[in-house]
Short mmCIF file of C-alpha atoms and ligand atoms in Angstrom, two decimals:
data_model
loop_
_atom_site.label_atom_id
_atom_site.label_comp_id
_atom_site.label_asym_id
_atom_site.label_seq_id
_atom_site.Cartn_x
_atom_site.Cartn_y
_atom_site.Cartn_z
CA MET A 1 8.30 -46.94 7.26
CA ARG A 2 9.72 -45.69 3.98
CA TYR A 3 11.41 -42.85 3.22
CA ILE A 4 10.11 -41.24 -0.39
CA SER A 5 11.94 -37.92 -2.51
CA THR A 6 10.17 -34.74 -3.11
CA ARG A 7 10.38 -35.31 -6.81
CA GLY A 8 8.97 -38.40 -7.26
CA LYS A 9 11.47 -40.15 -9.30
CA ALA A 10 14.54 -42.18 -6.98
CA PRO A 11 13.25 -45.60 -4.87
CA ALA A 12 11.63 -45.37 -1.69
CA LEU A 13 14.40 -46.39 0.55
CA SER A 14 14.41 -46.88 4.42
CA PHE A 15 15.46 -44.73 7.80
CA GLU A 16 19.07 -46.51 7.23
CA GLU A 17 19.46 -45.73 3.46
CA ALA A 18 17.76 -42.84 3.54
CA MET A 19 20.52 -41.61 6.83
CA LEU A 20 23.81 -42.51 4.88
CA SER A 21 22.64 -40.86 1.35
CA GLY A 22 21.24 -38.11 2.42
CA LEU A 23 20.25 -36.13 -0.77
CA ALA A 24 17.55 -38.74 -3.38
CA ARG A 25 19.29 -39.82 -6.55
CA ASP A 26 16.76 -37.44 -8.41
CA GLY A 27 18.23 -34.41 -6.73
CA GLY A 28 15.11 -34.56 -4.44
CA LEU A 29 14.82 -34.58 -0.48
CA TYR A 30 13.79 -37.97 1.70
CA VAL A 31 10.30 -37.49 3.35
CA PRO A 32 8.85 -40.35 5.39
CA GLU A 33 6.32 -41.81 3.00
CA THR A 34 3.48 -41.28 5.79
CA VAL A 35 3.72 -39.51 9.37
CA PRO A 36 2.50 -41.63 12.45
CA THR A 37 1.20 -40.19 15.30
CA MET A 38 0.81 -40.47 18.87
CA SER A 39 -2.92 -39.68 20.00
CA GLU A 40 -2.83 -37.80 23.66
CA ALA A 41 -2.04 -40.10 26.05
CA GLU A 42 0.97 -40.49 24.38
CA ILE A 43 1.77 -37.17 24.30
CA ARG A 44 0.72 -37.18 28.04
CA ALA A 45 3.04 -39.92 29.42
CA LEU A 46 6.10 -37.75 28.51
CA ARG A 47 5.64 -35.96 30.95
CA GLY A 48 8.02 -35.81 33.39
CA LEU A 49 10.13 -37.90 31.09
CA SER A 50 14.55 -37.23 30.38
CA TYR A 51 15.25 -35.71 27.61
CA GLU A 52 16.37 -39.31 25.75
CA GLU A 53 13.75 -40.58 27.05
CA VAL A 54 11.34 -38.36 25.14
CA ALA A 55 13.37 -38.91 22.04
CA PHE A 56 13.13 -42.58 22.05
CA ARG A 57 9.31 -42.60 22.16
CA VAL A 58 8.99 -39.45 19.72
CA MET A 59 11.46 -40.82 17.14
CA ARG A 60 11.31 -44.70 17.89
CA PRO A 61 8.28 -45.26 14.94
CA PHE A 62 10.70 -43.42 11.94
CA VAL A 63 13.58 -45.27 12.23
CA GLY A 64 11.74 -49.02 11.84
CA ASP A 65 13.84 -51.69 11.93
CA THR A 66 16.63 -50.61 11.35
CA PHE A 67 17.80 -50.27 15.05
CA THR A 68 16.66 -52.80 18.32
CA ASP A 69 14.73 -50.57 20.82
CA GLU A 70 18.09 -51.44 23.36
CA THR A 71 21.25 -50.14 21.01
CA PHE A 72 18.75 -46.66 19.93
CA GLY A 73 18.02 -46.23 23.35
CA ASP A 74 21.84 -46.05 24.06
CA LEU A 75 22.63 -44.57 21.26
CA ILE A 76 20.53 -41.69 22.24
CA ALA A 77 22.03 -41.63 25.56
CA LYS A 78 25.78 -41.49 24.22
CA ALA A 79 24.42 -38.52 21.89
CA TYR A 80 23.45 -36.43 24.41
CA ALA A 81 25.60 -37.60 27.54
CA GLY A 82 28.90 -34.38 26.82
CA PHE A 83 25.77 -31.86 26.91
CA GLY A 84 26.28 -29.45 29.22
CA HIS A 85 22.84 -28.86 31.48
CA ALA A 86 21.43 -31.76 32.58
CA ALA A 87 17.99 -30.97 30.95
CA ARG A 88 20.02 -31.19 27.45
CA ALA A 89 16.88 -27.71 25.80
CA PRO A 90 15.62 -26.26 28.90
CA LEU A 91 12.56 -23.63 28.67
CA VAL A 92 13.52 -20.05 30.77
CA GLN A 93 10.72 -17.92 31.10
CA LEU A 94 11.29 -13.49 29.20
CA ALA A 95 8.33 -12.14 29.30
CA PRO A 96 3.72 -12.70 30.66
CA ASN A 97 3.63 -16.06 27.94
CA HIS A 98 6.85 -15.71 26.71
CA PHE A 99 9.56 -18.99 27.15
CA LEU A 100 13.02 -19.63 25.09
CA LEU A 101 14.18 -22.47 24.95
CA GLU A 102 17.58 -22.75 25.02
CA LEU A 103 19.18 -25.68 22.59
CA PHE A 104 22.92 -24.39 23.08
CA HIS A 105 24.30 -26.07 25.67
CA GLY A 106 25.74 -28.99 23.87
CA PRO A 107 29.37 -29.29 22.61
CA THR A 108 29.50 -26.67 19.83
CA LEU A 109 27.58 -24.22 21.52
CA ALA A 110 24.72 -24.08 19.44
CA PHE A 111 21.58 -26.07 18.28
CA LYS A 112 22.56 -28.28 15.25
CA ASP A 113 24.74 -30.06 18.42
CA PHE A 114 21.16 -31.44 19.14
CA ALA A 115 21.21 -33.56 15.33
CA MET A 116 24.71 -34.00 14.87
CA GLN A 117 26.00 -35.37 17.99
CA LEU A 118 22.83 -38.42 17.33
CA ILE A 119 23.71 -38.82 13.23
CA GLY A 120 27.29 -39.09 14.79
CA GLN A 121 26.86 -42.28 16.63
CA LEU A 122 23.43 -43.00 14.38
CA PHE A 123 25.94 -43.17 11.18
CA GLU A 124 28.48 -45.48 13.39
CA GLU A 125 26.04 -47.91 13.80
CA ALA A 126 25.05 -49.05 10.82
CA LEU A 127 28.75 -48.55 9.13
CA THR A 128 30.10 -50.83 11.83
CA ARG A 129 27.46 -53.30 11.84
CA ARG A 130 27.52 -52.78 7.39
CA GLY A 131 31.47 -53.60 7.85
CA GLU A 132 31.82 -50.45 5.58
CA ARG A 133 33.98 -46.62 5.53
CA VAL A 134 32.14 -43.14 4.03
CA THR A 135 33.80 -39.70 3.63
CA ILE A 136 32.22 -37.16 5.42
CA VAL A 137 32.71 -33.95 3.53
CA GLY A 138 30.29 -30.35 4.56
CA ALA A 139 30.93 -26.67 3.75
CA THR A 140 29.97 -24.92 6.03
CA SER A 141 30.18 -20.87 7.20
CA GLY A 142 30.61 -22.20 11.05
CA ASP A 143 28.39 -23.63 13.15
CA THR A 144 27.06 -26.73 10.97
CA GLY A 145 30.79 -27.55 10.69
CA SER A 146 32.28 -27.46 14.28
CA ALA A 147 28.93 -30.00 15.07
CA ALA A 148 30.25 -32.33 12.59
CA ILE A 149 33.62 -32.62 14.08
CA GLU A 150 32.70 -32.97 17.41
CA ALA A 151 30.38 -35.32 16.41
CA PHE A 152 32.04 -37.27 14.06
CA LYS A 153 35.20 -36.75 15.83
CA GLY A 154 37.41 -40.68 16.76
CA LEU A 155 34.70 -42.73 15.20
CA ASP A 156 36.41 -44.96 13.68
CA ALA A 157 33.86 -45.89 10.23
CA VAL A 158 34.26 -42.19 8.86
CA ASP A 159 36.96 -39.56 7.79
CA VAL A 160 35.42 -36.04 8.44
CA PHE A 161 36.38 -33.48 6.91
CA ILE A 162 35.24 -29.42 6.62
CA LEU A 163 35.62 -26.96 4.19
CA PHE A 164 35.09 -23.48 5.79
CA PRO A 165 36.28 -20.53 4.25
CA HIS A 166 39.79 -18.76 5.08
CA GLY A 167 39.47 -15.59 7.70
CA ARG A 168 35.75 -16.09 7.86
CA VAL A 169 35.00 -17.95 10.30
CA SER A 170 34.39 -16.47 13.94
CA GLU A 171 37.50 -17.42 16.16
CA VAL A 172 35.37 -19.21 17.98
CA GLN A 173 34.40 -21.05 16.11
CA ARG A 174 37.64 -22.09 13.92
CA ARG A 175 38.89 -23.23 17.25
CA GLN A 176 36.20 -25.32 17.57
CA MET A 177 36.88 -27.11 13.53
CA THR A 178 41.20 -26.79 14.19
CA THR A 179 41.80 -27.83 17.57
CA PRO A 180 40.29 -31.82 18.18
CA THR A 181 42.99 -34.34 18.10
CA GLU A 182 41.70 -37.13 16.17
CA ASP A 183 43.45 -38.86 13.40
CA ASN A 184 39.60 -38.88 11.65
CA VAL A 185 39.33 -34.87 11.89
CA HIS A 186 40.36 -32.71 8.65
CA ALA A 187 40.14 -28.84 8.83
CA LEU A 188 40.29 -27.59 5.30
CA ALA A 189 40.86 -23.79 5.10
CA ILE A 190 39.09 -22.92 1.65
CA ASP A 191 40.76 -19.70 -0.71
CA GLY A 192 37.75 -18.00 -1.22
CA HIS A 193 33.78 -17.53 0.17
CA PHE A 194 31.36 -20.13 1.63
CA ASP A 195 29.67 -20.28 -2.24
CA ASP A 196 32.77 -21.48 -3.53
CA ALA A 197 33.21 -23.99 -0.29
CA GLN A 198 29.63 -25.29 -0.95
CA ALA A 199 30.16 -25.39 -4.82
CA ARG A 200 32.95 -27.50 -4.60
CA LEU A 201 31.54 -30.14 -2.41
CA LYS A 202 28.24 -30.08 -4.62
CA ASP A 203 31.49 -31.04 -7.57
CA MET A 204 32.65 -33.77 -5.64
CA PHE A 205 29.07 -35.09 -5.18
CA ASN A 206 28.50 -34.64 -9.13
CA ASP A 207 31.98 -36.33 -9.38
CA PHE A 208 30.91 -39.58 -9.34
CA THR A 209 34.31 -41.56 -10.06
CA PHE A 210 35.08 -39.88 -7.13
CA ARG A 211 31.95 -39.97 -5.11
CA ASP A 212 32.09 -43.88 -5.83
CA ASP A 213 36.41 -44.53 -4.50
CA VAL A 214 35.43 -42.10 -1.43
CA ARG A 215 32.12 -43.18 -0.38
CA LEU A 216 31.49 -39.68 0.02
CA ALA A 217 28.37 -39.06 2.67
CA GLY A 218 26.68 -35.73 3.35
CA VAL A 219 25.73 -34.69 6.38
CA ASN A 220 24.34 -31.19 5.81
CA SER A 221 20.88 -30.59 7.00
CA ILE A 222 19.08 -31.62 4.27
CA ASN A 223 19.78 -35.38 5.34
CA TRP A 224 16.39 -36.58 7.22
CA ALA A 225 18.14 -37.69 10.13
CA ARG A 226 18.95 -33.95 11.44
CA VAL A 227 15.31 -33.42 10.99
CA LEU A 228 13.42 -36.05 12.38
CA ALA A 229 15.76 -35.52 15.45
CA GLN A 230 15.02 -31.75 15.84
CA VAL A 231 11.52 -32.60 16.74
CA VAL A 232 11.82 -33.93 19.64
CA TYR A 233 12.49 -30.69 21.43
CA TYR A 234 9.44 -29.28 20.08
CA PHE A 235 7.65 -31.98 22.09
CA SER A 236 10.06 -31.61 25.08
CA SER A 237 9.19 -28.49 25.27
CA ALA A 238 5.50 -27.94 25.04
CA VAL A 239 4.15 -31.29 27.58
CA SER A 240 6.29 -28.93 29.76
CA LEU A 241 4.20 -26.26 29.61
CA GLY A 242 0.90 -28.18 29.73
CA ALA A 243 0.72 -30.24 26.13
CA PRO A 244 -1.49 -32.33 24.80
CA ASP A 245 -4.16 -30.15 27.11
CA ARG A 246 -3.41 -26.65 26.07
CA LYS A 247 -1.63 -25.44 22.42
CA VAL A 248 1.58 -23.76 22.07
CA SER A 249 3.22 -21.49 19.83
CA PHE A 250 6.54 -21.84 18.22
CA THR A 251 9.17 -18.91 17.09
CA VAL A 252 12.21 -20.54 14.85
CA PRO A 253 14.94 -18.07 13.63
CA THR A 254 16.08 -20.19 10.38
CA GLY A 255 18.07 -19.88 7.56
CA ASN A 256 17.40 -23.10 5.71
CA PHE A 257 14.34 -24.44 6.77
CA GLY A 258 15.14 -27.06 8.62
CA ASP A 259 14.80 -26.21 12.01
CA ILE A 260 11.84 -24.81 11.40
CA PHE A 261 10.39 -27.88 9.53
CA ALA A 262 10.89 -30.27 12.04
CA GLY A 263 8.63 -28.39 14.14
CA TYR A 264 5.66 -28.86 11.22
CA ILE A 265 6.44 -32.48 11.45
CA ALA A 266 5.67 -32.54 15.62
CA LYS A 267 2.14 -30.41 14.18
CA LYS A 268 1.41 -33.55 12.12
CA MET A 269 1.99 -35.90 14.54
CA GLY A 270 -0.38 -34.67 17.02
CA LEU A 271 1.47 -32.12 18.92
CA PRO A 272 -1.06 -29.63 19.11
CA ILE A 273 1.16 -26.62 18.03
CA ASP A 274 -1.65 -23.00 17.09
CA ARG A 275 0.54 -21.05 15.15
CA LEU A 276 4.64 -21.52 13.70
CA VAL A 277 6.72 -18.76 13.41
CA VAL A 278 9.47 -18.13 10.34
CA ALA A 279 11.95 -15.52 11.40
CA THR A 280 14.61 -14.45 9.28
CA ASN A 281 17.04 -11.67 9.21
CA GLN A 282 17.60 -9.31 6.05
CA ASN A 283 17.78 -12.33 4.09
CA ASP A 284 14.27 -12.86 3.47
CA ILE A 285 13.55 -14.73 0.99
CA LEU A 286 11.30 -17.06 3.26
CA HIS A 287 8.96 -13.81 5.07
CA ARG A 288 8.97 -12.28 0.88
CA CYS A 289 7.66 -15.93 -0.19
CA LEU A 290 4.83 -16.67 2.75
CA SER A 291 4.21 -12.98 2.06
CA SER A 292 3.54 -12.36 -2.05
CA GLY A 293 4.13 -16.06 -2.60
CA ALA A 294 7.06 -15.29 -5.20
CA TYR A 295 10.63 -17.39 -4.32
CA LYS A 296 12.75 -15.15 -5.62
CA THR A 297 16.99 -15.79 -5.07
CA SER A 298 18.60 -12.07 -4.98
CA GLU A 299 22.81 -11.97 -3.50
CA VAL A 300 23.07 -12.47 0.31
CA HIS A 301 23.33 -9.89 1.98
CA PRO A 302 26.32 -11.28 5.09
CA SER A 303 24.35 -10.29 8.91
CA ILE A 304 25.55 -10.08 12.17
CA SER A 305 23.64 -13.39 12.28
CA PRO A 306 25.59 -15.30 9.48
CA SER A 307 24.05 -18.76 10.38
CA MET A 308 20.75 -17.69 8.83
CA ASP A 309 22.49 -15.85 5.46
CA ILE A 310 21.52 -17.98 3.09
CA GLN A 311 19.78 -17.65 -0.66
CA VAL A 312 18.30 -20.68 -1.36
CA SER A 313 16.38 -22.47 1.79
CA SER A 314 16.99 -25.82 0.30
CA ASN A 315 14.59 -27.48 3.15
CA PHE A 316 11.55 -25.48 1.98
CA GLU A 317 11.48 -28.41 -0.69
CA ARG A 318 9.36 -30.29 1.60
CA ALA A 319 7.29 -27.75 2.74
CA LEU A 320 6.39 -27.10 -0.56
CA PHE A 321 5.81 -31.32 -1.23
CA ASP A 322 3.26 -31.44 0.97
CA ALA A 323 1.92 -28.20 -0.20
CA TYR A 324 1.36 -29.01 -3.52
CA GLY A 325 -0.92 -32.43 -2.39
CA ARG A 326 2.49 -33.97 -2.79
CA ASP A 327 2.83 -34.23 -6.56
CA GLY A 328 6.94 -34.60 -6.95
CA ASN A 329 6.92 -33.74 -10.78
CA ALA A 330 5.15 -29.90 -9.94
CA VAL A 331 7.84 -30.04 -7.19
CA GLY A 332 10.23 -31.04 -9.95
CA GLN A 333 9.29 -28.34 -11.49
CA LEU A 334 9.57 -25.56 -9.09
CA MET A 335 13.30 -26.47 -8.43
CA ASP A 336 13.72 -26.42 -12.19
CA GLU A 337 12.58 -23.04 -11.80
CA LEU A 338 15.06 -22.14 -9.09
CA LYS A 339 18.25 -22.31 -11.63
CA ALA A 340 16.46 -19.73 -13.47
CA GLY A 341 16.38 -17.34 -10.33
CA GLY A 342 12.67 -18.33 -8.97
CA PHE A 343 9.48 -18.83 -9.19
CA ASN A 344 6.07 -18.14 -8.03
CA VAL A 345 4.11 -20.52 -5.25
CA SER A 346 0.39 -21.38 -7.15
CA GLN A 347 -2.99 -20.16 -4.89
CA GLY A 348 -3.53 -22.68 -3.86
CA ALA A 349 -0.05 -24.32 -2.33
CA LEU A 350 0.41 -20.65 -0.71
CA GLN A 351 -2.97 -20.89 1.14
CA ALA A 352 -1.23 -24.64 2.15
CA LEU A 353 2.15 -23.23 3.21
CA ARG A 354 0.23 -20.05 5.04
CA GLU A 355 -2.52 -22.43 7.09
CA HIS A 356 0.79 -23.63 9.40
CA PHE A 357 3.49 -20.70 8.71
CA GLU A 358 3.68 -17.44 10.06
CA SER A 359 6.43 -14.69 9.28
CA GLY A 360 9.01 -11.94 10.27
CA ARG A 361 12.39 -10.09 9.18
CA VAL A 362 14.59 -8.24 11.27
CA SER A 363 17.22 -5.68 10.52
CA GLU A 364 20.18 -5.36 11.80
CA ASP A 365 19.11 -2.23 13.48
CA GLU A 366 16.61 -4.34 15.19
CA THR A 367 18.29 -6.89 15.99
CA LEU A 368 21.00 -5.02 17.87
CA ALA A 369 17.87 -2.83 20.37
CA THR A 370 16.93 -6.42 20.75
CA ILE A 371 20.15 -7.53 22.69
CA ARG A 372 19.83 -4.88 24.70
CA GLN A 373 16.46 -4.68 25.41
CA ALA A 374 16.04 -8.01 26.12
CA LYS A 375 19.31 -7.75 28.93
CA ALA A 376 17.77 -5.00 30.00
CA THR A 377 14.31 -6.06 30.85
CA MET A 378 15.12 -10.33 30.90
CA GLY A 379 18.62 -10.73 32.14
CA GLU A 380 18.80 -12.40 29.36
CA LEU A 381 21.30 -12.21 26.72
CA LEU A 382 21.16 -13.63 23.07
CA CYS A 383 23.14 -14.84 20.01
CA PRO A 384 22.39 -12.66 17.30
CA HIS A 385 20.06 -15.17 15.85
CA SER A 386 18.39 -15.81 19.16
CA ALA A 387 17.60 -12.63 19.18
CA VAL A 388 16.24 -12.01 15.64
CA GLY A 389 13.70 -14.73 17.08
CA VAL A 390 12.54 -12.79 19.82
CA LYS A 391 12.06 -9.70 17.65
CA VAL A 392 9.80 -11.61 15.70
CA ALA A 393 7.77 -13.79 18.78
CA GLU A 394 7.10 -10.59 20.99
CA ASP A 395 5.26 -9.09 17.40
CA HIS A 396 3.13 -12.38 17.16
CA ARG A 397 2.75 -12.63 20.51
CA SER A 398 -1.07 -13.72 22.49
CA THR A 399 -2.40 -13.35 25.15
CA GLU A 400 -4.48 -17.07 25.47
CA VAL A 401 -1.24 -18.89 24.39
CA PRO A 402 2.06 -19.32 25.40
CA MET A 403 5.37 -18.55 22.62
CA ILE A 404 8.37 -20.62 22.64
CA THR A 405 11.37 -19.23 21.07
CA LEU A 406 14.40 -20.92 19.57
CA ALA A 407 17.51 -20.23 21.54
CA THR A 408 19.74 -21.60 18.73
CA ALA A 409 23.47 -20.16 19.48
CA HIS A 410 24.88 -19.87 22.50
CA PRO A 411 26.36 -16.08 23.23
CA ALA A 412 29.62 -17.02 23.43
CA LYS A 413 29.78 -17.34 20.47
CA PHE A 414 29.09 -14.81 17.93
CA PRO A 415 30.82 -12.22 21.27
CA ASP A 416 31.42 -9.26 18.24
CA ALA A 417 27.95 -9.03 18.21
CA VAL A 418 26.61 -9.36 21.90
CA GLU A 419 29.21 -7.03 22.96
CA LYS A 420 28.60 -4.51 20.35
CA ALA A 421 24.88 -4.24 21.12
CA SER A 422 25.27 -5.08 24.86
CA GLY A 423 28.41 -3.81 26.38
CA ILE A 424 28.88 -7.17 27.63
CA ARG A 425 31.80 -9.65 26.23
CA PRO A 426 29.54 -13.05 27.27
CA PRO A 427 33.15 -15.68 28.17
CA LEU A 428 32.58 -19.10 26.89
CA PRO A 429 31.23 -22.06 30.28
CA ALA A 430 33.98 -23.46 32.16
CA ARG A 431 33.86 -26.63 30.26
CA MET A 432 35.44 -24.86 27.52
CA ALA A 433 37.12 -22.18 28.88
CA ASP A 434 40.47 -23.43 27.65
CA LEU A 435 39.77 -23.26 23.71
CA PHE A 436 42.37 -20.84 23.22
CA ASP A 437 44.98 -22.43 24.76
CA ARG A 438 44.92 -25.53 22.63
CA PRO A 439 46.84 -26.16 19.64
CA GLU A 440 45.35 -25.32 16.24
CA ARG A 441 45.87 -28.05 13.24
CA MET A 442 43.87 -26.86 9.61
CA THR A 443 44.97 -27.22 6.11
CA ARG A 444 44.89 -24.22 3.55
CA VAL A 445 43.84 -25.59 0.55
CA PRO A 446 42.79 -23.77 -2.98
CA ASN A 447 39.50 -23.28 -4.59
CA ASP A 448 40.23 -25.86 -6.92
CA LEU A 449 38.14 -29.68 -7.00
CA GLY A 450 41.26 -31.70 -8.50
CA ALA A 451 43.31 -30.34 -5.45
CA LEU A 452 40.64 -30.75 -3.12
CA GLU A 453 40.26 -34.33 -4.53
CA THR A 454 44.17 -35.65 -4.87
CA LEU A 455 44.30 -33.93 -1.27
CA ILE A 456 41.47 -36.32 -0.03
CA ARG A 457 41.87 -39.36 -1.25
CA GLU A 458 45.95 -39.09 0.21
CA ARG A 459 44.56 -38.66 3.43
CA ILE A 460 41.93 -41.61 3.72
CA ALA A 461 44.71 -43.99 2.06
CA LYS A 462 46.73 -43.78 5.19
C1 PLP B 501 21.90 -23.20 11.42
C2 PLP B 501 21.23 -22.16 11.99
C3 PLP B 501 20.21 -21.64 11.71
C4 PLP B 501 19.72 -21.71 11.22
O1 PLP B 501 18.84 -23.07 10.99
P1 PLP B 501 17.75 -23.71 9.97
O2 PLP B 501 17.78 -25.43 9.99
O3 PLP B 501 19.28 -23.68 9.20
O4 PLP B 501 16.91 -22.86 9.90
C5 PLP B 501 20.14 -20.71 13.40
N1 PLP B 501 21.36 -20.41 14.34
C6 PLP B 501 21.95 -20.42 14.32
C7 PLP B 501 22.91 -20.56 15.80
C8 PLP B 501 22.63 -21.94 13.48
O5 PLP B 501 23.49 -22.31 14.41
#
């Protein structure tokens, strides 16, 4: 199994190399050269299996000879052992033919744990075998950073530095990043916005001396291994509703297009998915693009579903690559145009995208109303991101095909918005009830590349 870049100019890599390098050297994203398929019989055989066993069977063909069967199985088991629910990704019914896939039972209460917990294990195993260490630096608006710290804390082969905007993440998110006590965890509060954190991270990757000296690695959502880990729950949930003998549809609250792209991979593997519906908040570049073909950036408008407040949807490049007949030059050209503000998708490519993806947009008021209504009529307390999904799903529901909406975070991770909408302040699950009592540890850092690089060099020299 080889991985190729969406811009066609970087060398093809193995799974291990693609995972450890993250971004391709030509600026593109890695995708599998061919997507392995599962037969109807193989999909049917997933019925009744544990989440871990489904994960093994779905991901195994993508991993090639990077890990033996036994090792890969052990790493999957370790990755999901810390989840607070035996089913890992339980499915609950909301309404006739409408189901909610709860992806928030991991250690940081958001779906990012599914991928991050697994790649923590995969990184540690691959690096230990190679006798190497890496420095992971990530920028976060909240959920990615907490998931990364939780996944990499205490591992021997990595140091993990997370840059978050000082004073601009929720208290739960901050505490999840600042309370782990392991020496290899470094929570850095930068004086600036999320965009500043992300810009400094990019600067570090472009400073090749620094990048090579500290062996910089990235785990943001463009890492192929993260997409792969998310393919699994499309299979586990669809099979429990009767796939492959019955079609299902999915609605996915999305920002960077990572989670919904995993659904598209599941479909290409042979899972009978009827519709994949993109749900956006008021930052609706994806909805605008699928509606009109125009992919134009605008300002980010902060919302009550902050993990979807993005200006550019980085994983969308993977969907464009397929829509343009896997023409890396065409994708490279679009990305050049994006630097100048945006591009128009060709008629042919737009048609190809619309064969797979539908979309909807939800306003702030509609999000609050959906949280209120879902509690009153479905008995379910939704986080604001999941509410965006539920609203769009209700608008796209059919009587024939069951709809599964992905619930991406636990309501207790966003208590202010949930309380505003419903009057209920959701408590943290018992296993993390002491989060507010644990001592915090973080370093304030200026929005300055030189200062950041010096700090990182000093910390890893110890
Ligand atoms: C990251 C995140 C999203 C968006 O996921 P993408 O992969 O960027 O589409 C949605 N909801 C929550 C709670 C998140 O943390």
